[in-house]
Amino acid sequence: MADPVHFITTAPLGTRVVVRQRIPGGLTDALGFLRSVSAEECVVETRDGLKTVPLAAVVAAKEVPPAPPRHRPARPA
């Protein structure tokens, strides 16, 4: 498996990614667009806002395809 930190640090900004990181008590994912990368962290723009992920906590990362279009809920008849 490729090194996830290497992937993050070489992926073009704007790439849609999922980044899995270790947190106290388990793991969590940040799914969205890669907005910035430094030697210590990356920032992913998710639906809930910007998420800063320390590179030292990253356990997996990959590019993901575009999100499917959202559908409006059906209107009651």
XYZ file of N, CA, C and O in Angstrom:
308
model
N 0.852 -1.185 0.000
C 0.000 0.000 0.000
C 0.891 1.239 0.000
O 1.897 1.304 0.687
N 0.514 2.253 -0.745
C 1.278 3.495 -0.830
C 1.208 4.260 0.489
O 0.256 4.120 1.253
N 2.232 5.049 0.738
C 2.291 5.853 1.952
C 1.226 6.956 1.882
O 1.258 7.786 0.971
N 0.278 7.000 2.842
C -0.799 7.990 2.775
C -0.294 9.429 2.906
O -0.848 10.334 2.274
N 0.740 9.654 3.699
C 1.268 11.013 3.834
C 1.907 11.464 2.525
O 1.733 12.606 2.104
N 2.609 10.551 1.856
C 3.184 10.893 0.547
C 2.066 11.256 -0.432
O 2.181 12.228 -1.184
N 0.974 10.488 -0.432
C -0.153 10.810 -1.318
C -0.673 12.221 -1.040
O -0.850 13.018 -1.964
N -0.911 12.532 0.231
C -1.461 13.847 0.581
C -0.525 14.972 0.166
O -0.962 15.991 -0.366
N 0.757 14.795 0.422
C 1.705 15.879 0.149
C 2.000 16.050 -1.333
O 2.547 17.079 -1.728
N 1.635 15.070 -2.158
C 1.872 15.202 -3.597
C 0.594 15.386 -4.405
O 0.663 15.693 -5.596
N -0.572 15.212 -3.795
C -1.843 15.374 -4.514
C -2.072 16.847 -4.834
O -1.773 17.721 -4.009
N -2.599 17.145 -6.005
C -2.905 18.544 -6.331
C -3.980 19.103 -5.409
O -4.933 18.388 -5.054
N -3.827 20.359 -5.023
C -4.877 21.008 -4.239
C -6.159 20.981 -5.051
O -6.146 21.122 -6.270
N -7.290 20.768 -4.373
C -8.579 20.662 -5.043
C -9.005 19.231 -5.309
O -10.151 18.985 -5.688
N -8.100 18.268 -5.106
C -8.429 16.855 -5.285
C -9.434 16.441 -4.209
O -9.303 16.821 -3.050
N -10.447 15.668 -4.592
C -11.406 15.151 -3.611
C -10.784 13.921 -2.959
O -10.395 12.972 -3.652
N -10.665 13.957 -1.643
C -9.943 12.925 -0.906
C -10.741 12.465 0.302
O -11.653 13.145 0.764
N -10.338 11.305 0.823
C -10.753 10.880 2.153
C -9.465 10.634 2.916
O -8.553 9.978 2.418
N -9.371 11.229 4.108
C -8.187 11.103 4.953
C -8.642 10.511 6.284
O -9.496 11.085 6.967
N -8.082 9.358 6.627
C -8.409 8.702 7.904
C -7.288 9.038 8.890
O -6.116 8.913 8.575
N -7.716 9.475 10.088
C -6.735 9.837 11.106
C -7.053 9.177 12.438
O -8.205 8.876 12.734
N -6.001 8.966 13.193
C -6.127 8.404 14.537
C -6.516 9.540 15.486
O -5.933 10.628 15.439
N -7.541 9.295 16.316
C -7.968 10.239 17.344
C -8.074 9.462 18.659
O -8.111 8.230 18.633
N -8.130 10.158 19.789
C -8.310 9.430 21.050
C -9.573 8.569 20.978
O -10.655 9.054 20.630
N -9.426 7.298 21.216
C -10.571 6.402 21.201
C -10.867 5.758 19.860
O -11.838 5.012 19.739
N -10.084 6.041 18.822
C -10.359 5.389 17.545
C -9.843 6.132 16.337
O -8.769 6.722 16.355
N -10.679 6.109 15.285
C -10.334 6.720 14.005
C -11.488 7.585 13.532
O -12.639 7.372 13.911
N -11.179 8.556 12.679
C -12.217 9.363 12.046
C -11.753 9.715 10.641
O -10.557 9.713 10.346
N -12.714 10.012 9.770
C -12.414 10.356 8.371
C -12.778 11.801 8.082
O -13.758 12.330 8.621
N -11.993 12.413 7.194
C -12.332 13.719 6.631
C -12.508 13.496 5.132
O -11.565 13.084 4.449
N -13.710 13.743 4.620
C -14.028 13.542 3.210
C -14.332 14.886 2.597
O -15.239 15.602 3.062
N -13.581 15.249 1.570
C -13.819 16.526 0.913
C -12.659 16.890 0.012
O -11.938 16.022 -0.478
N -12.471 18.189 -0.182
C -11.471 18.684 -1.107
C -10.223 19.139 -0.368
O -10.314 19.876 0.613
N -9.074 18.691 -0.851
C -7.799 19.064 -0.261
C -7.552 20.540 -0.549
O -7.499 20.952 -1.702
N -7.432 21.347 0.504
C -7.290 22.796 0.331
C -5.897 23.318 0.616
O -5.476 24.291 0.008
N -5.168 22.676 1.542
C -3.787 23.092 1.780
C -3.022 21.959 2.435
O -3.610 21.059 3.038
N -1.697 22.031 2.276
C -0.808 21.023 2.853
C 0.450 21.736 3.321
O 0.986 22.589 2.613
N 0.906 21.385 4.529
C 2.181 21.878 5.042
C 2.990 20.675 5.508
O 2.540 19.534 5.385
N 4.128 20.919 6.090
C 4.966 19.827 6.594
C 4.315 19.125 7.782
O 4.641 17.979 8.083
N 3.379 19.789 8.473
C 2.768 19.227 9.676
C 1.315 18.802 9.525
O 0.836 17.970 10.296
N 0.575 19.399 8.576
C -0.865 19.135 8.510
C -1.413 19.363 7.116
O -0.764 19.971 6.263
N -2.645 18.864 6.929
C -3.385 19.174 5.706
C -4.755 19.685 6.117
O -5.223 19.451 7.236
N -5.381 20.416 5.214
C -6.719 20.943 5.455
C -7.638 20.402 4.371
O -7.342 20.509 3.177
N -8.747 19.797 4.816
C -9.741 19.227 3.922
C -11.038 20.004 4.109
O -11.510 20.181 5.236
N -11.615 20.487 3.003
C -12.899 21.184 3.055
C -14.012 20.144 2.949
O -14.238 19.563 1.888
N -14.708 19.907 4.072
C -15.801 18.936 4.123
C -17.131 19.680 4.036
O -17.166 20.917 4.037
N -18.221 18.941 4.014
C -19.545 19.587 4.018
C -19.763 20.405 5.281
O -20.542 21.342 5.286
N -19.081 20.023 6.378
C -19.235 20.717 7.662
C -18.225 21.838 7.865
O -18.209 22.456 8.918
N -17.362 22.072 6.897
C -16.363 23.128 7.022
C -14.960 22.583 6.881
O -14.746 21.429 6.506
N -13.980 23.425 7.176
C -12.583 23.042 7.036
C -12.148 22.165 8.206
O -12.415 22.490 9.366
N -11.486 21.062 7.899
C -10.966 20.145 8.909
C -9.448 20.098 8.766
O -8.932 19.803 7.686
N -8.742 20.396 9.843
C -7.287 20.321 9.863
C -6.873 18.960 10.395
O -7.323 18.550 11.466
N -6.040 18.272 9.639
C -5.616 16.919 9.988
C -4.095 16.918 10.156
O -3.371 17.178 9.194
N -3.599 16.600 11.360
C -2.146 16.487 11.542
C -1.612 15.297 10.742
O -2.166 14.190 10.828
N -0.567 15.505 9.955
C -0.034 14.420 9.144
C 0.477 13.268 10.005
O 0.418 12.110 9.587
N 0.928 13.556 11.212
C 1.413 12.499 12.112
C 0.297 11.549 12.530
O 0.565 10.418 12.932
N -0.977 11.971 12.422
C -2.115 11.146 12.821
C -2.729 10.378 11.651
O -3.606 9.543 11.855
N -2.283 10.640 10.422
C -2.881 10.025 9.233
C -2.506 8.544 9.157
O -1.336 8.188 9.276
N -3.521 7.697 8.972
C -3.279 6.258 8.804
C -3.648 5.772 7.404
O -3.186 4.717 6.978
N -4.463 6.534 6.669
C -4.852 6.172 5.304
C -5.347 7.421 4.583
O -5.889 8.334 5.214
N -5.170 7.432 3.271
C -5.669 8.542 2.455
C -5.724 8.091 1.009
O -4.886 7.312 0.558
N -6.749 8.564 0.298
C -6.849 8.246 -1.123
C -7.748 9.260 -1.810
O -8.527 9.973 -1.177
N -7.638 9.296 -3.132
C -8.525 10.117 -3.950
C -9.852 9.389 -4.073
O -9.900 8.154 -4.133
N -10.946 10.148 -4.087
C -12.271 9.556 -4.245
C -12.989 10.247 -5.402
O -12.701 11.402 -5.722
N -13.940 9.548 -6.040
C -14.658 10.136 -7.169
C -15.596 11.250 -6.705
O -15.889 11.376 -5.509
N -16.081 12.047 -7.651
C -17.025 13.108 -7.298
C -18.257 12.540 -6.595
O -18.660 11.400 -6.836
N -18.830 13.346 -5.723
C -20.044 12.941 -5.013
C -21.197 12.810 -6.008
O -21.280 13.579 -6.970
N -22.101 11.857 -5.777
C -23.270 11.766 -6.651
C -24.151 12.992 -6.450
O -24.130 13.618 -5.386
N -24.932 13.350 -7.459
C -25.807 14.512 -7.305
C -26.816 14.287 -6.184
O -27.302 13.173 -5.984
N -27.107 15.342 -5.460
C -28.099 15.243 -4.383
C -29.489 15.363 -4.990
O -29.727 16.155 -5.892
N -30.400 14.566 -4.457
C -31.784 14.591 -4.943
C -32.653 15.325 -3.935
O -32.459 15.215 -2.723
N -33.617 16.078 -4.456
C -34.568 16.732 -3.564
C -35.548 15.699 -3.045
O -35.924 14.772 -3.757
N -35.978 15.838 -1.790
C -36.965 14.875 -1.269
C -38.277 14.971 -2.047
O -38.639 16.041 -2.569
N -38.957 13.864 -2.138
C -40.261 13.843 -2.828
C -41.261 14.712 -2.072
O -41.284 14.757 -0.846
N -42.097 15.401 -2.814
C -43.120 16.247 -2.208
C -44.354 15.416 -1.948
O -44.751 14.586 -2.766
N -44.974 15.619 -0.784
C -46.207 14.861 -0.507
C -47.288 15.197 -1.532
O -47.390 16.319 -2.003
N -48.120 14.212 -1.850
C -49.170 14.410 -2.853
C -50.367 15.122 -2.282
O -50.645 15.182 -1.163
